[in-house]
Coordinates of C-alpha atoms in Angstrom, one line a residue:
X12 CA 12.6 -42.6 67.3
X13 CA 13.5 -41.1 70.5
X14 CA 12.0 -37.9 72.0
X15 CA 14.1 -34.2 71.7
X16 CA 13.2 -32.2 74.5
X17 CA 15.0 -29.4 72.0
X18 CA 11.9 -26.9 72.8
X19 CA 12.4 -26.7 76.1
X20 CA 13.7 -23.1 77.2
X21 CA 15.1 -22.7 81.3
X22 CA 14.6 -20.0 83.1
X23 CA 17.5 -19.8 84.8
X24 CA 17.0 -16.7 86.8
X25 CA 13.9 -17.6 88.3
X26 CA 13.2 -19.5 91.6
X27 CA 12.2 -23.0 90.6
X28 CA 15.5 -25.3 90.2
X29 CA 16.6 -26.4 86.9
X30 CA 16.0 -30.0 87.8
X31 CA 12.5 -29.2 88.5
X32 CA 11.9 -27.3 85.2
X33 CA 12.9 -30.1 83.0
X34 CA 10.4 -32.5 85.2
X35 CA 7.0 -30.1 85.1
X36 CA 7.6 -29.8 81.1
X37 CA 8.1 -34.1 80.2
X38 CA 4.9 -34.1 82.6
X39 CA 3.1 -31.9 80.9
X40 CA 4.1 -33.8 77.8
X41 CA 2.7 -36.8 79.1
X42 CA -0.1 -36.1 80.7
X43 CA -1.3 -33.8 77.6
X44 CA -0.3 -37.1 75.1
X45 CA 2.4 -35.5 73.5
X46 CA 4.5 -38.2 74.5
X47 CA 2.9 -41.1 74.0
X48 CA 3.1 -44.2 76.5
X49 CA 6.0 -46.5 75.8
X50 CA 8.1 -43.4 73.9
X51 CA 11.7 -43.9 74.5
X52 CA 13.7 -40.4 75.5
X53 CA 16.5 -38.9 74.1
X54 CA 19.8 -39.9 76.1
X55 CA 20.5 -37.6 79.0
X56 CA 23.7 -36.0 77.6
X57 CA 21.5 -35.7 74.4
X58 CA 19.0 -33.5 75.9
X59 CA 21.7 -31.6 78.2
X60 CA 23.8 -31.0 75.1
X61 CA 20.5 -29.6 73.5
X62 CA 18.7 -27.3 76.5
X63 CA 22.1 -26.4 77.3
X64 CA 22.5 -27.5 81.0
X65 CA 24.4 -29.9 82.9
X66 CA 24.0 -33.7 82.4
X67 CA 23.5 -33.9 86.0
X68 CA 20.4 -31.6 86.3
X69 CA 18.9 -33.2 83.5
X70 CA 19.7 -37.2 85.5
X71 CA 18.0 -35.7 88.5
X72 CA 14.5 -34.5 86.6
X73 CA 14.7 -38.3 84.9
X74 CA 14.6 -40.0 88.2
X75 CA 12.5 -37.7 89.9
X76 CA 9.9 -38.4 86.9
X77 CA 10.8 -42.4 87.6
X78 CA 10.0 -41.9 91.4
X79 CA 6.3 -40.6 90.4
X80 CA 5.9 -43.2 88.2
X81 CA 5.9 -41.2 85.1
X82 CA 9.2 -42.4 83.7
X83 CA 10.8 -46.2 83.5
X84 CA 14.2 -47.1 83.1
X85 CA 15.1 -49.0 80.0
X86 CA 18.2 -51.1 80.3
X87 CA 20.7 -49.7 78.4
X88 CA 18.8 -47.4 76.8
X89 CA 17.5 -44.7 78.8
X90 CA 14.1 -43.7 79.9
X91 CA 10.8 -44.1 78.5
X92 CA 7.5 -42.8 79.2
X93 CA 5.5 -45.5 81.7
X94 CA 3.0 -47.8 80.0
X95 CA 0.5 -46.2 82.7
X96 CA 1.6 -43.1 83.9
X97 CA -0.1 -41.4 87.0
X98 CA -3.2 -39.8 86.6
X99 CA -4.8 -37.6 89.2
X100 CA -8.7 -36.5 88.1
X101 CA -8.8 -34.7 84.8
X102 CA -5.1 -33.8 84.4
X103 CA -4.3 -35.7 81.4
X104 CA -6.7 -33.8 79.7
X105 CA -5.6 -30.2 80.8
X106 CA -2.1 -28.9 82.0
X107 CA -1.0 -25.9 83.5
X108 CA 2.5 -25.5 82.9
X109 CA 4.0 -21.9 83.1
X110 CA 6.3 -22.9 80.3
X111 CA 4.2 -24.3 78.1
X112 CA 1.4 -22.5 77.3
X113 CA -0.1 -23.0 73.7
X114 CA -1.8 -19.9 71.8
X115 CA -5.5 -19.4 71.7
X116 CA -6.4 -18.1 68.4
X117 CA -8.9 -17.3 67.0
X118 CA -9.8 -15.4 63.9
X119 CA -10.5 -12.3 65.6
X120 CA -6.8 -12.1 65.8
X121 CA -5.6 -12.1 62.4
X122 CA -5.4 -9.0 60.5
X123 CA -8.0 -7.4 58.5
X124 CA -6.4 -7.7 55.3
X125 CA -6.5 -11.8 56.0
X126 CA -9.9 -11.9 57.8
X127 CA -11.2 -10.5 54.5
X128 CA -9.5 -13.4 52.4
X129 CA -10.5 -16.1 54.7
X130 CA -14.0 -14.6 54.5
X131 CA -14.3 -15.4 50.7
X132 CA -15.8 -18.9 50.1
X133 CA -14.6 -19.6 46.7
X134 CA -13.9 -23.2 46.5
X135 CA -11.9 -25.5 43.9
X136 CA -10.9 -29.3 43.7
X137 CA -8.4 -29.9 41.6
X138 CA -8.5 -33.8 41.2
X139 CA -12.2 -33.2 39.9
X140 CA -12.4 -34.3 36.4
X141 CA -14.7 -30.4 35.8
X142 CA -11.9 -29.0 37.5
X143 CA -11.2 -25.5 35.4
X144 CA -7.8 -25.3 34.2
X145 CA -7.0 -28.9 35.8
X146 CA -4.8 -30.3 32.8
X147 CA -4.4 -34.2 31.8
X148 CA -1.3 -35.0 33.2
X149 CA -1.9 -39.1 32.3
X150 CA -0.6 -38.1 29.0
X151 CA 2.6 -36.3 29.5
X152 CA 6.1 -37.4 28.6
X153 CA 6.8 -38.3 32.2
X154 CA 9.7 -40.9 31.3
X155 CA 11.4 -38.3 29.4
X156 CA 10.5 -35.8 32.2
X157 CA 12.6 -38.4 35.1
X158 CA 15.5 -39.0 32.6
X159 CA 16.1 -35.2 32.4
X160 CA 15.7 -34.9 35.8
X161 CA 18.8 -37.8 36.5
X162 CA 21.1 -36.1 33.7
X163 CA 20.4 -32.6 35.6
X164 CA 21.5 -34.1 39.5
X165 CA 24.5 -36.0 37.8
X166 CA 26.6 -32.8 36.5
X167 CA 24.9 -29.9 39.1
X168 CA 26.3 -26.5 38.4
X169 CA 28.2 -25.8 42.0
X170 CA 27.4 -21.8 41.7
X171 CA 23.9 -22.3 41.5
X172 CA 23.4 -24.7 43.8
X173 CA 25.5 -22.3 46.0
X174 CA 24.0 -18.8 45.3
X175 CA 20.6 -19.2 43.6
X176 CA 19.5 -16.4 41.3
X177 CA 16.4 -14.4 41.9
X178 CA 15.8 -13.6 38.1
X179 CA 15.7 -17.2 37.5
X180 CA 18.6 -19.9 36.2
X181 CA 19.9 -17.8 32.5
X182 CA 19.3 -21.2 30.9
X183 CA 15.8 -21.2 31.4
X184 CA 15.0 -17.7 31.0
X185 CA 17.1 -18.1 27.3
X186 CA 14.7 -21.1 26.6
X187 CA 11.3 -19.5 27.9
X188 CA 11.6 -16.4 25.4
X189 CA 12.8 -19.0 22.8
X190 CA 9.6 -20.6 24.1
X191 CA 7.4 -17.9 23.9
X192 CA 8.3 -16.8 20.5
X193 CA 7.5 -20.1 19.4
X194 CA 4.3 -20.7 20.9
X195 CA 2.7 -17.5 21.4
X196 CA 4.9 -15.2 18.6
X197 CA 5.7 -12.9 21.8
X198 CA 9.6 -11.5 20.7
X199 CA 11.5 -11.1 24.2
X200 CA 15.0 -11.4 25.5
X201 CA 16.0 -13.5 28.7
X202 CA 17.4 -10.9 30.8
X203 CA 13.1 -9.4 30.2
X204 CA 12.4 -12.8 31.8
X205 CA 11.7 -13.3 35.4
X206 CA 11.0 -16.7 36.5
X207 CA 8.6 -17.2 39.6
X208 CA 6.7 -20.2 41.1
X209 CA 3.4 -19.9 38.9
X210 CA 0.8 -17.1 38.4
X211 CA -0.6 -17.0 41.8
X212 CA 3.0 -15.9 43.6
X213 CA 3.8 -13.7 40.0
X214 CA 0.4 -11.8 40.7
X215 CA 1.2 -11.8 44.6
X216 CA 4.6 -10.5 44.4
X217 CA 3.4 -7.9 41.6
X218 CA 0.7 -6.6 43.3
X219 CA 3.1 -6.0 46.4
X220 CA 5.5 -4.1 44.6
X221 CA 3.0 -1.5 42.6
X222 CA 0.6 -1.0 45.0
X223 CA 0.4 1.2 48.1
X224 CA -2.9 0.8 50.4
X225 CA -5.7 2.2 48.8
X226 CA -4.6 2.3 45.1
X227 CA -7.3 1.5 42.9
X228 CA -6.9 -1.5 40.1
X229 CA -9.3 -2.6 37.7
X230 CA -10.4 -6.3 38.1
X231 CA -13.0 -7.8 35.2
X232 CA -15.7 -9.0 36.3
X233 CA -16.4 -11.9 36.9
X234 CA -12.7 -12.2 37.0
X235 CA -10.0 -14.6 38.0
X236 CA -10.4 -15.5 41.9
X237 CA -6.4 -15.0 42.8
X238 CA -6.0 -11.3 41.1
X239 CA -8.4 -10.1 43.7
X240 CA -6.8 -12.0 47.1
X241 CA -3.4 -10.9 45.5
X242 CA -4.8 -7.3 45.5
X243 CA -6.5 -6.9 48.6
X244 CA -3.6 -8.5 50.6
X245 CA -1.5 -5.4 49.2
X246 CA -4.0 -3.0 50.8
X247 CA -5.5 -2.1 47.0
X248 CA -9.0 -1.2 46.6
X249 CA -10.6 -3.6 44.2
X250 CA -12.6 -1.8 41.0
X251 CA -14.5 -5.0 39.3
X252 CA -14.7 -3.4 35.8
X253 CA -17.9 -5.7 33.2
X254 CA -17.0 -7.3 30.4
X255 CA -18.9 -8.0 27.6
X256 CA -18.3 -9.9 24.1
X257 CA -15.6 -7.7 23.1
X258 CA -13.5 -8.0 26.4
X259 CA -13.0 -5.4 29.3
X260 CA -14.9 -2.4 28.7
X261 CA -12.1 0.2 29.1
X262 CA -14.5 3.6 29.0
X263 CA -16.8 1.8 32.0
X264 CA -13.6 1.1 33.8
X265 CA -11.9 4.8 33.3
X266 CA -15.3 6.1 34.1
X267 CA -15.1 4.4 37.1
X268 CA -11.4 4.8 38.3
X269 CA -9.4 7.0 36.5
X270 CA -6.7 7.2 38.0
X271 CA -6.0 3.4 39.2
X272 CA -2.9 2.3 39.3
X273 CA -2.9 -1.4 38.2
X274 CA -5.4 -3.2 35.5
X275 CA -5.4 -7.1 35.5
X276 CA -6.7 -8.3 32.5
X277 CA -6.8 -11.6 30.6
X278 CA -6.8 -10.3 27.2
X279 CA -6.3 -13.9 25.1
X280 CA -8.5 -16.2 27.0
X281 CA -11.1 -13.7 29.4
X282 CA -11.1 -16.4 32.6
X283 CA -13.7 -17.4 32.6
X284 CA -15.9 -16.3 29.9
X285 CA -13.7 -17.0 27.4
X286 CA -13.9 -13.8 25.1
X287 CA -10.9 -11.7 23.4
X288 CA -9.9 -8.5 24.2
X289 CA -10.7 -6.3 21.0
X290 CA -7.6 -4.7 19.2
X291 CA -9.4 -1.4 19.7
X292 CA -9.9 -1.7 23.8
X293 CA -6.2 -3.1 23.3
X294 CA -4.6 0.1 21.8
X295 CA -7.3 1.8 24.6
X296 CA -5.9 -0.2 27.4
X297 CA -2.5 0.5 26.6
X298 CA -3.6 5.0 25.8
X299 CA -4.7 5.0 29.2
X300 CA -1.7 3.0 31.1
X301 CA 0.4 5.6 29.2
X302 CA -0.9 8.8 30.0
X303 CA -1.7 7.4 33.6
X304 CA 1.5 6.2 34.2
X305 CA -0.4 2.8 34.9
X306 CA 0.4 -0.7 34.8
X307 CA -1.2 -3.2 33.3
X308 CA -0.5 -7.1 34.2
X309 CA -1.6 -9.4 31.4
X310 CA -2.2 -13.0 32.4
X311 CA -2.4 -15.0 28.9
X312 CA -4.3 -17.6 30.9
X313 CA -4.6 -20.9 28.8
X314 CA -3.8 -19.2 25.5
X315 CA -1.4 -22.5 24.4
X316 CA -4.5 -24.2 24.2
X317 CA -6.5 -22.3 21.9
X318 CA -6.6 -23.2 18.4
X319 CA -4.6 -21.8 16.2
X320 CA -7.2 -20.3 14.3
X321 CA -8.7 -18.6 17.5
X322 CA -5.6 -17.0 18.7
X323 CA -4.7 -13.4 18.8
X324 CA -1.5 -11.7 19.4
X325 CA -0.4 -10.7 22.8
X326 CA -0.8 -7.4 24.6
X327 CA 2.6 -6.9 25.5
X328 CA 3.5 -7.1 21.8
X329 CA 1.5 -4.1 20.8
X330 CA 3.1 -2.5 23.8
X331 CA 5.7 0.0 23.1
X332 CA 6.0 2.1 26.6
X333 CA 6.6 -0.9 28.8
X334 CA 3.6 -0.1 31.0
X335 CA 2.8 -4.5 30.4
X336 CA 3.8 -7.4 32.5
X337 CA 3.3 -10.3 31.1
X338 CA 2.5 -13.3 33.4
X339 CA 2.1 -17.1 32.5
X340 CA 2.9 -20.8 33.9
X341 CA 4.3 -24.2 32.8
X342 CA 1.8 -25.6 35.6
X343 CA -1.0 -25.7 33.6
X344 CA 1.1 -27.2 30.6
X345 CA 2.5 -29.9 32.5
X346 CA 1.2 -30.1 36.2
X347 CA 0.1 -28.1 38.6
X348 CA 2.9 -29.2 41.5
X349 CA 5.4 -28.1 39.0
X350 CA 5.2 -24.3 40.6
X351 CA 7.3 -22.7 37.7
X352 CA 5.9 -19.2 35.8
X353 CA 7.8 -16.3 34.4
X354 CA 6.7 -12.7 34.0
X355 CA 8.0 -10.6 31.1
X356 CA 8.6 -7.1 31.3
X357 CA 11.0 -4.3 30.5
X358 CA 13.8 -4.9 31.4
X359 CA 14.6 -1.9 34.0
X360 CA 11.7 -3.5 35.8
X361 CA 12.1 -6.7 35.9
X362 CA 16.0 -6.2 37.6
X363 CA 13.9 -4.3 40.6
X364 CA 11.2 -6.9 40.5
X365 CA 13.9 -9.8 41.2
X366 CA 15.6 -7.3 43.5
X367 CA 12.5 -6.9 45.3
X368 CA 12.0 -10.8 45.2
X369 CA 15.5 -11.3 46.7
X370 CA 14.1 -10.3 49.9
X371 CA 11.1 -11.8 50.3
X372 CA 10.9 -15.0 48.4
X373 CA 14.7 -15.1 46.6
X374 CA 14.0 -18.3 44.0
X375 CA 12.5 -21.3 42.5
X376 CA 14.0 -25.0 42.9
X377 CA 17.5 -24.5 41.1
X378 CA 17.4 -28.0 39.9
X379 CA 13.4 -27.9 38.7
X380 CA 14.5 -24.4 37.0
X381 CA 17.4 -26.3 35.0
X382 CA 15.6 -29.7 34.2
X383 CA 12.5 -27.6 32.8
X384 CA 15.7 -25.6 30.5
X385 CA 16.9 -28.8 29.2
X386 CA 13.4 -30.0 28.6
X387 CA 12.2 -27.2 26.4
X388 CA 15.5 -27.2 24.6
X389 CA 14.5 -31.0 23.9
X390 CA 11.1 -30.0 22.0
X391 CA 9.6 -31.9 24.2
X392 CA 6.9 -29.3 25.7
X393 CA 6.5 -28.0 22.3
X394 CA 5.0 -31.5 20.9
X395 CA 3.4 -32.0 23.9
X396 CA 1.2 -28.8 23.9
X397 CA 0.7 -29.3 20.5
X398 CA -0.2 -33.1 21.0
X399 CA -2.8 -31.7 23.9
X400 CA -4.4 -29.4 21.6
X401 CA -6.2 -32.2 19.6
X402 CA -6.7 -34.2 22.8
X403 CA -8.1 -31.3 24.2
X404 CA -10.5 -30.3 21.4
X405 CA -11.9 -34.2 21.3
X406 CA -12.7 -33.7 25.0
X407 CA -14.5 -30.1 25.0
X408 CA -16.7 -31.4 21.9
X409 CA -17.7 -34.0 23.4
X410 CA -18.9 -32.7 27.1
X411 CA -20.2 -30.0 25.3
X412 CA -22.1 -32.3 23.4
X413 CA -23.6 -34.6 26.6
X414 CA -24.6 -31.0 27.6
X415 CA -26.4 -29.8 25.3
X416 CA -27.9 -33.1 24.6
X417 CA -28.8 -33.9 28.2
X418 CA -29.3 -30.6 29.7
X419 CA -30.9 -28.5 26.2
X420 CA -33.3 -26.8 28.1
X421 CA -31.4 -25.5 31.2
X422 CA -27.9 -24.9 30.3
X423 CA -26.9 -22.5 27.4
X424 CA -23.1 -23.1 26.3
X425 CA -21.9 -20.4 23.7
X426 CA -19.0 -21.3 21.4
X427 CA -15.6 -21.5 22.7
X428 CA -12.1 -21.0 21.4
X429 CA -11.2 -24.5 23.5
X430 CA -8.3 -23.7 26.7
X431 CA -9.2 -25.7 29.0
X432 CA -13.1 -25.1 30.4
X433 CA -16.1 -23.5 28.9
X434 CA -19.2 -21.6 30.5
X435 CA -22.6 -23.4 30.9
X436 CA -25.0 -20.1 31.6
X437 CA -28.1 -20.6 33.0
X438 CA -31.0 -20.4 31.3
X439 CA -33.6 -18.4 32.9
X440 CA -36.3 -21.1 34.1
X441 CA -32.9 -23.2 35.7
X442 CA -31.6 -19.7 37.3
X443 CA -35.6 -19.4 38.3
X444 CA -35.7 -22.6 40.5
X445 CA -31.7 -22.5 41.8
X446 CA -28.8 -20.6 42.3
X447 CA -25.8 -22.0 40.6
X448 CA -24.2 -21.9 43.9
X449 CA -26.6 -24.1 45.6
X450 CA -26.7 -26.5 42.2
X451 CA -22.9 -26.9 42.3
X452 CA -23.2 -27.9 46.0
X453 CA -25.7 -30.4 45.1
X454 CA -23.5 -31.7 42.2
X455 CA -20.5 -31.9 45.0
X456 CA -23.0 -34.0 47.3
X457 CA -22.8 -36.6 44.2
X458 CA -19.3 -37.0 43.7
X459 CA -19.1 -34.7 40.9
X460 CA -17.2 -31.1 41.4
X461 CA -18.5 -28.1 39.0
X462 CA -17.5 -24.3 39.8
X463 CA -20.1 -22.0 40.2
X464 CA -19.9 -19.1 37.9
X465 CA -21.1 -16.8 40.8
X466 CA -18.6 -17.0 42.4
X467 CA -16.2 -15.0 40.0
X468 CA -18.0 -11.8 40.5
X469 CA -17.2 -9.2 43.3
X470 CA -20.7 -7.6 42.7
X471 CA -23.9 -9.3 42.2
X472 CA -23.6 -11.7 39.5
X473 CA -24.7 -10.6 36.6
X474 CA -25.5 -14.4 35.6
X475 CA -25.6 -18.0 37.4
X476 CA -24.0 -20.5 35.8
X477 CA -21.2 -23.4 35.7
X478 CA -17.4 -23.4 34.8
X479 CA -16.6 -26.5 33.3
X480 CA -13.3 -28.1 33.3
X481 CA -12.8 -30.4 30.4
X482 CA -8.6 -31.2 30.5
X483 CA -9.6 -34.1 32.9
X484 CA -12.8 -35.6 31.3
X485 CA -12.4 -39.0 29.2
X486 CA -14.9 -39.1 26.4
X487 CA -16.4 -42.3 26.8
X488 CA -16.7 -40.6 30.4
X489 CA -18.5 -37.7 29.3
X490 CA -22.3 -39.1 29.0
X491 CA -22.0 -40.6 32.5
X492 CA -20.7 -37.6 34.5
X493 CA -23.1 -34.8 32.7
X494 CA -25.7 -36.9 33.5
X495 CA -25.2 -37.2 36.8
X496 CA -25.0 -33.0 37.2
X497 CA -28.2 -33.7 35.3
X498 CA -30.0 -35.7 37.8
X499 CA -28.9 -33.1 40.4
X500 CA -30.7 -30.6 38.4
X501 CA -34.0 -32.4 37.4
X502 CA -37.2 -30.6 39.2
X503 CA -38.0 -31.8 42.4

């Protein structure tokens, strides 16, 4: 492919010719390796056309490059850069040119708000088969998943492909409440239906829009990693409220901030402890948001996945002021590169949120947004979460299993509701010898990727331990990969 000098930008005012210009930066280029030797240039009336100068100027700067040796002509095809250019002491390694000068940055530079978030070491590898919330994408319906896909492309809609809507394509939002009432019994209307590109940009977006710098909003602790960047990079002041076996404890967290503004909560599915939110801190939750004139964003994290038995209602449904958001994702249904979540809230709200959107971020893929319609009005997704939900109860049983077999005496694994991961605590002789952060950096150094539980918390930890991703794990894997984290653990 041949070389665009497009970047180039003349200073036509100042004293150095034209001619001249155009030379020092293709030198610079070539002595700093940019242009490699043996790379063919754009034609001269291409790169005229594109710096916007004469073809002329730009014929003289080409020879004058050939005449140093820098340049070759190639018969009927230009100029290229010379197999061996000139090189005068230690000038292919450093240039000087007045037009080109690349940043230096540093860290230093950045603002505080993303010094702080580049600070925080938390760490996560999604191909890892302990990967929290990493789901199985081997057994998803990917054939029916490319023929929707074709039938979409062959009859696009012109408007939307023309003039995306920051709401999200009608079609899907209709089949997301139809969706949600299915799956999760949660009664909403489309035009309450806002889709976005997954939880992470929902809670980004959200937290932008409520908060002013400084406003206070309750995080659980430990608590989900992304609520707390997506709050800090809005300039709010972070509140880590405990939890214990009955959810957030709302009287600890009004003690401690009364008058926040925003609460984050996971009320189905605490990430990553796992607990419910009681109906009585529910109905507390919801008192306070009121007579605050709070908000409340509920992120039903991995609720599709609990069994049936183990599932709870919604907080949005008990809500009757419309002080709840309610956020959630196909990417953990389907896959992760997907990028497609809704929020649900009144709906007043959620025509300012996709305002608000409009400015910043305007949509999700058009075409993504209508094959994902088509595939939920298929009953597709539908059999495939409820296919996963076996699949997914085989595989937690059975790590949990090799755990407690292998490991009896330094993990302690309380009883889950399934999702997709569980908590191995610490016992207090393991927790004695090594932190959990240290262990899963050990575990790491043998192939084998566990989160530490650590680092979830804002505060101290209250305890070490792992989060263990399941989705991922084949049994007949199982005994072989808990026993390598068990080797990493033996005493030394």
């Amino acid at each position: 492919m041949r070389k665009s000098l497009a970047g180039l930008r003349l200073e036509r005012a100042g004293a150095i010719p034209l001619h001249q210009q155009i030379a020092q930066y293709l030198r610079d280029l070539i002595l700093g390796g940019e242009l490699p030797n043996g790379s063919l240039l754009a034609g001269s009336r291409v790169i005229a056309f594109e710096i916007g100068c004469s073809r002329s100027v730009v014929n003289d700067a080409l020879e004058l490059l050939c005449a140093e040796g820098y340049l070759e002509v190639v018969d009927r095809s230009g100029f290229k850069v010379a197999l061996e250019p000139p090189v005068c002491g230690h000038q292919r390694l450093s240039t000087h040119s007045p037009y080109r000068t690349p940043p230096r940055l540093r860290v230093e530079q950045f603002s505080n708000v993303w010094k702080l978030l580049l600070s925080d070491d938390y760490e996560i590898n999604p191909m890892s088969p302990f990967s929290p919330g990493a789901p199985e994408i081997g057994s998803f319906p990917f054939d029916a998943w490319a023929r929707i896909l074709r039938q979409t492309w062959r009859a696009p809609e012109r408007q939307l492909l023309l003039a995306p809507a920051p709401q999200g394509v009608p079609r899907l939002r209709d089949a997301v409440a139809d969706f949600l009432g299915s799956v999760r019994g949660l009664l909403c209307r489309p035009e309450e239906i806002v889709i976005t590109s997954g939880t992470a940009n929902s809670l980004d977006l959200l937290a932008r829009m409520l908060l002013n710098p400084g406003d206070a909003v309750w995080l659980e602790e430990p608590g989900f990693s992304e609520a707390r960047w997506a709050c800090s990079a809005a300039g709010g002041q972070l509140v880590p409220v405990p939890v214990d076996e009955s959810g957030l404890i709302v009287s600890e967290a009004i003690k401690r901030a009364p008058n926040a503004r925003l609460a984050i909560v996971t009320p189905s599915n605490q990430y990553p402890l796992g607990m419910m939110l009681s109906l009585e801190r529910r109905l507390q939750l919801l008192e306070w948001a009121h007579q605050q004139d709070a908000w409340i964003i509920e992120d039903d994290y991995n609720s599709e996945f609990r069994q049936p038995g183990n599932m709870i209602a919604s907080l949005k449904s008990l809500d009757k002021t419309g002080r709840v958001i309610y956020v959630g994702t196909f990417s953990k249904i389907m896959f992760p590169s997907l990028r497609i979540g809704y929020l649900v809230a009144n709906k007043v709200f959620a025509d300012i949120f996709a305002r608000g959107r409009a400015r910043i971020d305007l949509h999700t893929s058009t075409h993504l947004q209508l094959a994902l319609a088509n595939f939920l009005r298929s009953g597709l997704l539908i059999r495939h979460v409820r296919r996963m939900r076996a699949v997914y109860a085989e595989r937690h049983d059975a790590v949990v299993h090799e755990f407690r077999h292998q490991l009896a005496d330094d993990l302690d694994i309380p009883t889950s509701g399934i999702g997709l991961h569980f908590v191995a605590f610490f016992t207090q002789s393991l927790a004695a010898r090594i932190s959990d952060i240290e262990a899963a950096s050990r575990t790491r150094a043998a192939g084998v990727f566990v989160q530490a539980l650590s680092q979830c918390y804002l505060t101290d930890p209250a305890r070490q331990g792992f989060i263990v991703g399941f989705g991922q794990v084949q049994t007949e894997a199982a005994s072989r990969l808990v026993g390598t984290i068990a080797a990493c653990l033996a005493r030394h």
